[in-house]
Short mmCIF file of C-alpha atoms in Angstrom, two decimals:
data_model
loop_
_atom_site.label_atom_id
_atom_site.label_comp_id
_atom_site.label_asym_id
_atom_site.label_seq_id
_atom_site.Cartn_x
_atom_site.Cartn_y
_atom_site.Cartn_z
CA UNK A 1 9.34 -3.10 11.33
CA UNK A 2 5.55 -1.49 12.05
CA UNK A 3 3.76 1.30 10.97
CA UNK A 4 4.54 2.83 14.23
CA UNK A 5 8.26 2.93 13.61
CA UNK A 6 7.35 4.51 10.06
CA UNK A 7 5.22 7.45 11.97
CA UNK A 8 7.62 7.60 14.68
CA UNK A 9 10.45 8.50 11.91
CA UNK A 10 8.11 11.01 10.37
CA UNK A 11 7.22 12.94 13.29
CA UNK A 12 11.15 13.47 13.96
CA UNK A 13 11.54 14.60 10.45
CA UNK A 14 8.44 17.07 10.94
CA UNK A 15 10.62 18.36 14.13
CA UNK A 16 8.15 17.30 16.27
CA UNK A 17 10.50 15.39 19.36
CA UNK A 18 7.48 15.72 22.05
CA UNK A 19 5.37 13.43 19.58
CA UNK A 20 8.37 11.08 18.73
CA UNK A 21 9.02 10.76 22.71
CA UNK A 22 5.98 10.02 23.46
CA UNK A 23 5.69 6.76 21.22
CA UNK A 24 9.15 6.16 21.45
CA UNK A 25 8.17 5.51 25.01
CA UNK A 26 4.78 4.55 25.23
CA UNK A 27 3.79 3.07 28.10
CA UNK A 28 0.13 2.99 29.37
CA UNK A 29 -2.45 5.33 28.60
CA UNK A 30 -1.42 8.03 25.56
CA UNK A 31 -2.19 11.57 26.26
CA UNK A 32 -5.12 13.19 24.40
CA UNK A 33 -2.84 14.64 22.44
CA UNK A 34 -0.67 11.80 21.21
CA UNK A 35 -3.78 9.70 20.31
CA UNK A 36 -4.71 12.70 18.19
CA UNK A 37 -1.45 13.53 16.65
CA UNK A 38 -1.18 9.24 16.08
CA UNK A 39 -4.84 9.30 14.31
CA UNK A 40 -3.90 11.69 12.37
CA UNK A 41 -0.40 10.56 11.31
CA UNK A 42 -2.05 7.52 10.35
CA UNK A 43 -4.56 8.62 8.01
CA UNK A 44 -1.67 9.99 6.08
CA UNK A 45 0.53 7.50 5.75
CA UNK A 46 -2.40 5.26 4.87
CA UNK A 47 -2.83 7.74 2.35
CA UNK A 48 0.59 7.02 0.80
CA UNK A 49 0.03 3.60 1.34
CA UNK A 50 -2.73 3.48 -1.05
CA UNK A 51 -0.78 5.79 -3.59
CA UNK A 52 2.18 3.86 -3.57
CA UNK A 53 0.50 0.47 -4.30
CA UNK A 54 -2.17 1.40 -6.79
CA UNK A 55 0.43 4.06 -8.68
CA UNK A 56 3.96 3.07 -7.87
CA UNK A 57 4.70 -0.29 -6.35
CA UNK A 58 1.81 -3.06 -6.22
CA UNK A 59 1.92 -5.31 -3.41
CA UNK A 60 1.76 -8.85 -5.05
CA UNK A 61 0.36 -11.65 -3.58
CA UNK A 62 -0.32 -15.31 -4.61
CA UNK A 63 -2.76 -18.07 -2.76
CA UNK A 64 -4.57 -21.51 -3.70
CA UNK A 65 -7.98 -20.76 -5.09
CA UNK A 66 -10.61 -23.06 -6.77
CA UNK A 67 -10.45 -22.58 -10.30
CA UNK A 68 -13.95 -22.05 -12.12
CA UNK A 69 -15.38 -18.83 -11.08
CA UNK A 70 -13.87 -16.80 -8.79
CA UNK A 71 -15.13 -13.72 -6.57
CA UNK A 72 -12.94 -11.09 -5.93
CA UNK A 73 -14.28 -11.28 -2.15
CA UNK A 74 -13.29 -14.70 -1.69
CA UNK A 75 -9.68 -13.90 -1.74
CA UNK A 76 -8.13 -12.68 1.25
CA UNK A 77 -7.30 -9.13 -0.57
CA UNK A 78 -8.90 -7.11 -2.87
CA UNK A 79 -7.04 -7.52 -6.41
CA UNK A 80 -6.67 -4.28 -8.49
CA UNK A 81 -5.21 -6.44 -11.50
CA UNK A 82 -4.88 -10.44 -11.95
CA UNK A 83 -1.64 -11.29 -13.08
CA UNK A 84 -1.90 -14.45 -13.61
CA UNK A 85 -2.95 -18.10 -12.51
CA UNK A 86 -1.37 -21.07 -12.74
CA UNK A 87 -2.40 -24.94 -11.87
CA UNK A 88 0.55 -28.04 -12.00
CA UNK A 89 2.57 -25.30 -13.11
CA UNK A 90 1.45 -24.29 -16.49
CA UNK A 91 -0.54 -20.85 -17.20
CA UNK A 92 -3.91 -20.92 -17.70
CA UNK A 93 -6.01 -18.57 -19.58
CA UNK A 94 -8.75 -16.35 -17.36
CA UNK A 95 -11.10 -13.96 -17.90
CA UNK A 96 -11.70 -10.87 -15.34
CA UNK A 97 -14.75 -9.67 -15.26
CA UNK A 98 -16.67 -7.30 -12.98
CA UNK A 99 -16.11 -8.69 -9.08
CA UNK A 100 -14.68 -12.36 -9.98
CA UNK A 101 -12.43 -13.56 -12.55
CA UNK A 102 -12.87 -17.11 -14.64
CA UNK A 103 -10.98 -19.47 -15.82
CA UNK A 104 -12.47 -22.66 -18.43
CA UNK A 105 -9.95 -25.26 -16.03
CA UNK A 106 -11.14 -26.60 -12.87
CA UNK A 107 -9.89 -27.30 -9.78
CA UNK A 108 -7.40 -26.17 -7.54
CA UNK A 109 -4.66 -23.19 -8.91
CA UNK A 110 -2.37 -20.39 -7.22
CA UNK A 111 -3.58 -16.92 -8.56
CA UNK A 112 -1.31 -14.13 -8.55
CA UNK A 113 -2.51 -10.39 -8.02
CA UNK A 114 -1.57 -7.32 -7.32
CA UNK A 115 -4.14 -6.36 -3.95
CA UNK A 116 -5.55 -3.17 -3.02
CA UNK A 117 -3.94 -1.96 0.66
CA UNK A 118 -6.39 -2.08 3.30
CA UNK A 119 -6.18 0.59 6.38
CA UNK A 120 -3.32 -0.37 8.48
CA UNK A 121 -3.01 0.40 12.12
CA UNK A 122 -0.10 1.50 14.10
CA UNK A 123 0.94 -2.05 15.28
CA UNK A 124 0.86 -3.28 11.61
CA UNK A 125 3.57 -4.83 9.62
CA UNK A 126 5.36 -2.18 7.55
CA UNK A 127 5.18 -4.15 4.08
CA UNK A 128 7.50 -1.88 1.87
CA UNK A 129 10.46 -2.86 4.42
CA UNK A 130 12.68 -5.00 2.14
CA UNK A 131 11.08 -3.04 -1.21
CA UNK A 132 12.93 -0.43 -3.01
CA UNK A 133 10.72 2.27 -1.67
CA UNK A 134 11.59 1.55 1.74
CA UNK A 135 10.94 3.46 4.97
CA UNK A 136 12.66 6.87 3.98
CA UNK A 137 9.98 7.57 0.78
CA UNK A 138 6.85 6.61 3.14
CA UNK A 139 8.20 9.40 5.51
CA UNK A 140 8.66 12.12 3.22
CA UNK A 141 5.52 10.87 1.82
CA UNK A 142 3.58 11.00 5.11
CA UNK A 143 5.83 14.18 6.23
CA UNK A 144 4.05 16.34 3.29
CA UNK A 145 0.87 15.14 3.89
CA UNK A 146 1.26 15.83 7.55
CA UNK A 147 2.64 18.98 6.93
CA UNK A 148 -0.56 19.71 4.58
CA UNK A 149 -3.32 18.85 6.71
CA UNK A 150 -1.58 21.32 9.25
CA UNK A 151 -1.21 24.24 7.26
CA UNK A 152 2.50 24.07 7.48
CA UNK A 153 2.51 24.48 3.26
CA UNK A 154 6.25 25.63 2.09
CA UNK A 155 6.86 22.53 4.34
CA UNK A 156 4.70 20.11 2.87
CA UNK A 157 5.81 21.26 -0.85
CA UNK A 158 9.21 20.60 0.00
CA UNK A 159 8.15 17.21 1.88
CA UNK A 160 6.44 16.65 -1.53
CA UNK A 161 9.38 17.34 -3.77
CA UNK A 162 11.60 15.09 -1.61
CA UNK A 163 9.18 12.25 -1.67
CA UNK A 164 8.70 12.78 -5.71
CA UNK A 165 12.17 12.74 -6.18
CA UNK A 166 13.05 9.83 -4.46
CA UNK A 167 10.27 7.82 -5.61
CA UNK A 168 11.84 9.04 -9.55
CA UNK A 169 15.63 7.82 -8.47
CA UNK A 170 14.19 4.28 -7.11
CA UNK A 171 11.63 3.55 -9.97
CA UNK A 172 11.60 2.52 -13.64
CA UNK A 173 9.74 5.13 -15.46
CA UNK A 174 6.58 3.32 -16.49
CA UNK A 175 3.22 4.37 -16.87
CA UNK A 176 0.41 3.56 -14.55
CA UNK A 177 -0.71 0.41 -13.62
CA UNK A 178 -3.98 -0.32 -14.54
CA UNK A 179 -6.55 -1.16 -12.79
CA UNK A 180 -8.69 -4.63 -13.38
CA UNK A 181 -10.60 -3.99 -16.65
CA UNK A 182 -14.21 -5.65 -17.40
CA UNK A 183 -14.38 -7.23 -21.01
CA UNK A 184 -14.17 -10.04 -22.82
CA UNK A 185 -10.34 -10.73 -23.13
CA UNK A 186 -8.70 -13.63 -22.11
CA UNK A 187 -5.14 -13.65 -21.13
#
């Protein structure tokens, strides 16, 4: 599943059939007005994207990094917390500070983090598919924004209340996650 199926969903749920037509059947050059509608579709569910995984459900990743000190830029996503690293498959202790995290071992380890989303485009992959929150909660999610930026506002708040609620019947209540903290505490 792609991003584009997500918006396609959205704009049917919006009542907008001309827009879902025209990427359901895409061929060629989009009209001025698509490629507006699309941009703009995007931006909010990019929006909710980025809400999602810093407040409701991170996107965890793991990969093979040299252990030592380690730049946050180095990786191939930006972490918003370090969960944790391992290497031979025992813990080891690591320090985050700001930009990098450390760790006293050397060598080679798999770190595990939770990564900042970056801007997805309509032919990305759609990576809440097989997640709890699913395709149904980024629509409503992207509906009220949509529905917001277009003035359309006792549409939006109830686009809002559906994509609230849904997120509440899906999650644990938990706080929210924090974000990677500077200091010296190793974990």
């Amino acid at each position: 599943m792609t991003v584009k199926d997500v918006i396609k969903e959205t704009a049917r749920l919006v009542g907008d059939e001309e827009f879902y037509a025209a990427l359901e059947t895409e061929t060629g050059e989009a009209s001025e007005e698509t490629t507006k509608k699309t941009r703009i579709m995007l931006k909010c569910y990019n929006d909710i994207l980025f809400e999602i995984a810093t407040e409701v459900l991170p996107l965890e990743t793991e990969e093979e990094v040299g252990l030592g000190v380690v730049k946050f830029d180095s990786l191939s996503a930006f972490p918003q917390k370090i969960n944790r690293i391992r290497k031979d498959g025992r813990s080891v202790k690591f320090y985050v500070g700001v930009n990098y995290f450390e760790t006293d071992e050397r060598g080679t380890g798999i770190v595990t983090y939770e990564k900042i989303p970056t801007e997805k485009t309509v032919d990305d992959v759609f990576e809440y598919d097989k997640t709890v929150i699913g395709k149904t909660i980024f629509c409503y999610g992207t509906a009220a924004e949509y529905c917001l930026i277009s003035g359309r506002f006792s549409e939006a708040s109830n686009w809002e209340n559906r994509y609230r609620n849904a997120i509440s019947a899906v999650m644990p209540k938990k706080g929210r996650y924090g974000n990677i903290k500077s200091g010296k505490v190793w974990r």
